[in-house]
Amino acid sequence: MLTTHFSDRRHVLEIGAGTGQHAIHFAAALPHLTWQCSDRAQNLPGIRAWLDEAALPNTPAPLMLDVCDTWPQLQVDAVYSANTLHIMGWPEVEQLFAGLPAILAPGARVLIYGPFRIGGQHTSDSNALFDAHLRAEAPHMGIRDFEAVNALAHAAGLRHLADIPMPANNRCQLWETI
């Protein structure tokens, strides 16, 4: 799926890279891309370990990025984030989208992977259970309503291109700068 939507991209910023495993997979499959990982400071050592072991030429050292703090000075033509919006609090989701205009090149694409509610409804019983589990674990977490996220994207100068169903009741939401 990324091979289709990022085939003409050159520089991807992954927000919330976690362990770095997505970077290794996608950077190996899409060697024309520079895949720039970013995450909070406490996750950078684990990402570095994955990147060092893979030794791919298109994965520079990860950047520290907390969406509520100062963003790195860079410009990218793609942003990827997986399984982050339901872990972040809503103010952090707002800050993520508010920070995008400063780093996105004209025609940039933003792809967010994870579970979403559509029209205020869960897309599956398993997502409803997962949402309840998240909210019980920490009240700031939870599956986000697509419409609310799309409103943030629109305010950041993005137009929605696609809602792509994925395995395990997840979705990829794809936007592009207007």
Coordinates of C-alpha atoms in Angstrom, one line a residue:
M1 CA 0.0 0.0 0.0
L2 CA 2.8 2.4 0.8
T3 CA 4.5 1.4 -2.4
T4 CA 1.5 2.9 -4.2
H5 CA 1.0 6.1 -2.2
F6 CA 4.7 6.9 -1.5
S7 CA 6.2 5.7 -4.8
D8 CA 6.9 9.3 -5.9
R9 CA 8.0 10.5 -2.5
R10 CA 11.6 11.1 -1.4
H11 CA 11.7 12.0 2.3
V12 CA 9.3 10.5 4.9
L13 CA 9.1 11.5 8.5
E14 CA 7.7 8.8 10.7
I15 CA 6.1 10.2 13.8
G16 CA 6.0 7.9 16.8
A17 CA 8.4 5.3 15.3
G18 CA 8.2 3.2 18.5
T19 CA 10.8 0.4 18.0
G20 CA 11.8 1.4 14.5
Q21 CA 10.5 -1.9 13.0
H22 CA 8.2 -0.1 10.5
A23 CA 11.1 2.0 9.3
I24 CA 13.3 -1.1 8.7
H25 CA 10.5 -2.8 6.8
F26 CA 9.5 0.2 4.6
A27 CA 13.0 1.6 4.1
A28 CA 14.1 -1.9 2.8
A29 CA 11.0 -2.1 0.5
L30 CA 11.3 1.5 -0.7
P31 CA 15.0 2.1 -1.0
H32 CA 14.4 5.4 -3.0
L33 CA 13.0 6.9 0.2
T34 CA 14.9 8.5 3.1
W35 CA 12.9 7.2 6.1
Q36 CA 13.4 9.5 9.0
C37 CA 12.2 8.1 12.3
S38 CA 11.1 10.3 15.2
D39 CA 9.8 9.7 18.6
R40 CA 10.0 10.9 22.2
A41 CA 13.5 10.8 23.8
Q42 CA 12.9 7.6 25.8
N43 CA 12.2 5.6 22.6
L44 CA 15.3 6.7 20.7
P45 CA 17.7 4.1 22.0
G46 CA 15.5 1.3 20.9
I47 CA 15.0 2.8 17.5
R48 CA 18.7 3.4 17.1
A49 CA 19.3 -0.3 17.9
W50 CA 16.9 -1.4 15.2
L51 CA 18.4 1.0 12.7
D52 CA 22.0 0.1 13.6
E53 CA 21.3 -3.6 13.2
A54 CA 19.6 -3.2 9.8
A55 CA 22.3 -0.8 8.6
L56 CA 20.2 0.5 5.7
P57 CA 21.6 3.5 3.9
N58 CA 18.2 5.4 3.8
T59 CA 17.5 5.4 7.5
P60 CA 19.3 8.3 9.2
A61 CA 19.6 8.6 13.0
P62 CA 16.2 9.1 14.7
L63 CA 15.1 12.6 15.7
M64 CA 13.6 13.5 19.0
L65 CA 10.0 14.7 18.4
D66 CA 7.4 15.3 21.1
V67 CA 4.5 16.8 19.1
C68 CA 3.8 19.2 22.0
D69 CA 7.3 20.6 21.9
T70 CA 9.5 22.3 19.3
W71 CA 9.5 20.3 16.0
P72 CA 12.8 19.6 14.2
Q73 CA 13.7 22.0 11.3
L74 CA 13.1 19.9 8.2
Q75 CA 10.8 19.6 5.2
V76 CA 9.4 16.3 4.0
D77 CA 7.1 15.2 1.2
A78 CA 5.5 12.5 3.3
V79 CA 4.6 11.7 6.9
Y80 CA 3.7 8.3 8.2
S81 CA 2.4 7.4 11.7
A82 CA 1.1 4.1 12.9
N83 CA -0.9 3.3 16.0
T84 CA -0.3 6.7 17.6
L85 CA -3.5 8.6 17.6
H86 CA -5.3 6.3 20.0
I87 CA -2.4 6.3 22.4
M88 CA -2.0 10.1 22.4
G89 CA -4.4 12.4 24.3
W90 CA -6.6 14.5 22.2
P91 CA -4.6 17.7 22.8
E92 CA -1.5 15.8 21.5
V93 CA -3.5 14.7 18.4
E94 CA -4.3 18.4 17.8
Q95 CA -0.7 19.4 18.2
L96 CA 0.4 16.7 15.8
F97 CA -1.8 18.2 13.0
A98 CA -1.0 21.8 14.0
G99 CA 2.7 21.0 13.6
L100 CA 2.5 19.5 10.1
P101 CA 2.2 22.7 8.0
A102 CA 5.7 23.8 9.1
I103 CA 7.3 20.6 7.8
L104 CA 5.3 19.6 4.8
A105 CA 6.5 20.4 1.3
P106 CA 3.9 21.3 -1.4
G107 CA 2.0 18.2 -2.5
A108 CA 3.1 16.3 0.6
R109 CA 1.1 13.2 1.7
V110 CA 0.2 12.2 5.2
L111 CA -0.7 8.6 6.0
I112 CA -2.1 7.6 9.4
Y113 CA -2.6 3.9 10.2
G114 CA -4.7 2.6 13.0
P115 CA -8.2 2.1 14.2
F116 CA -10.8 4.8 13.7
R117 CA -14.5 5.3 14.6
I118 CA -16.5 6.2 11.5
G119 CA -19.7 8.3 11.9
G120 CA -19.3 8.0 15.6
Q121 CA -19.4 4.2 15.4
H122 CA -16.7 1.5 15.9
T123 CA -16.0 -0.4 12.7
S124 CA -16.0 -3.7 14.6
D125 CA -16.8 -5.3 18.0
S126 CA -13.1 -5.9 18.6
N127 CA -12.4 -2.2 18.1
A128 CA -15.1 -1.3 20.6
L129 CA -13.5 -3.7 23.1
F130 CA -10.1 -2.3 22.4
D131 CA -11.4 1.2 22.9
A132 CA -12.9 0.3 26.2
H133 CA -9.6 -1.3 27.3
L134 CA -7.6 1.8 26.3
R135 CA -9.9 4.1 28.2
A136 CA -9.9 1.9 31.3
E137 CA -6.1 1.9 31.1
A138 CA -5.8 5.7 30.7
P139 CA -8.7 8.0 30.2
H140 CA -6.8 10.2 27.7
M141 CA -6.4 7.2 25.3
G142 CA -9.1 5.9 22.9
I143 CA -10.0 5.3 19.3
R144 CA -10.5 8.6 17.5
D145 CA -13.4 9.7 15.4
F146 CA -12.3 10.0 11.8
E147 CA -14.4 13.1 11.2
A148 CA -12.7 14.9 14.1
V149 CA -9.3 13.9 12.9
N150 CA -10.2 14.9 9.3
A151 CA -11.3 18.3 10.6
L152 CA -7.8 18.8 12.2
A153 CA -6.2 17.7 8.9
H154 CA -8.3 20.1 6.9
A155 CA -7.4 23.0 9.3
A156 CA -3.7 22.0 8.7
G157 CA -4.2 22.5 4.9
L158 CA -4.8 18.8 4.0
R159 CA -7.4 17.3 1.9
H160 CA -8.5 13.7 2.4
L161 CA -7.6 11.3 -0.5
A162 CA -8.5 7.9 0.8
D163 CA -9.8 5.7 3.6
I164 CA -8.2 2.3 3.1
P165 CA -9.4 -0.7 5.1
M166 CA -6.6 -2.8 6.5
P167 CA -6.3 -6.1 8.4
A168 CA -7.3 -6.4 12.0
N169 CA -10.0 -3.7 11.7
N170 CA -7.5 -0.9 11.1
R171 CA -7.5 1.7 8.4
C172 CA -5.1 3.9 6.6
Q173 CA -6.2 7.5 6.2
L174 CA -4.4 9.4 3.5
W175 CA -4.3 13.2 3.1
E176 CA -2.4 15.5 0.7
T177 CA -1.5 19.2 1.1
I178 CA -4.0 21.4 -0.7

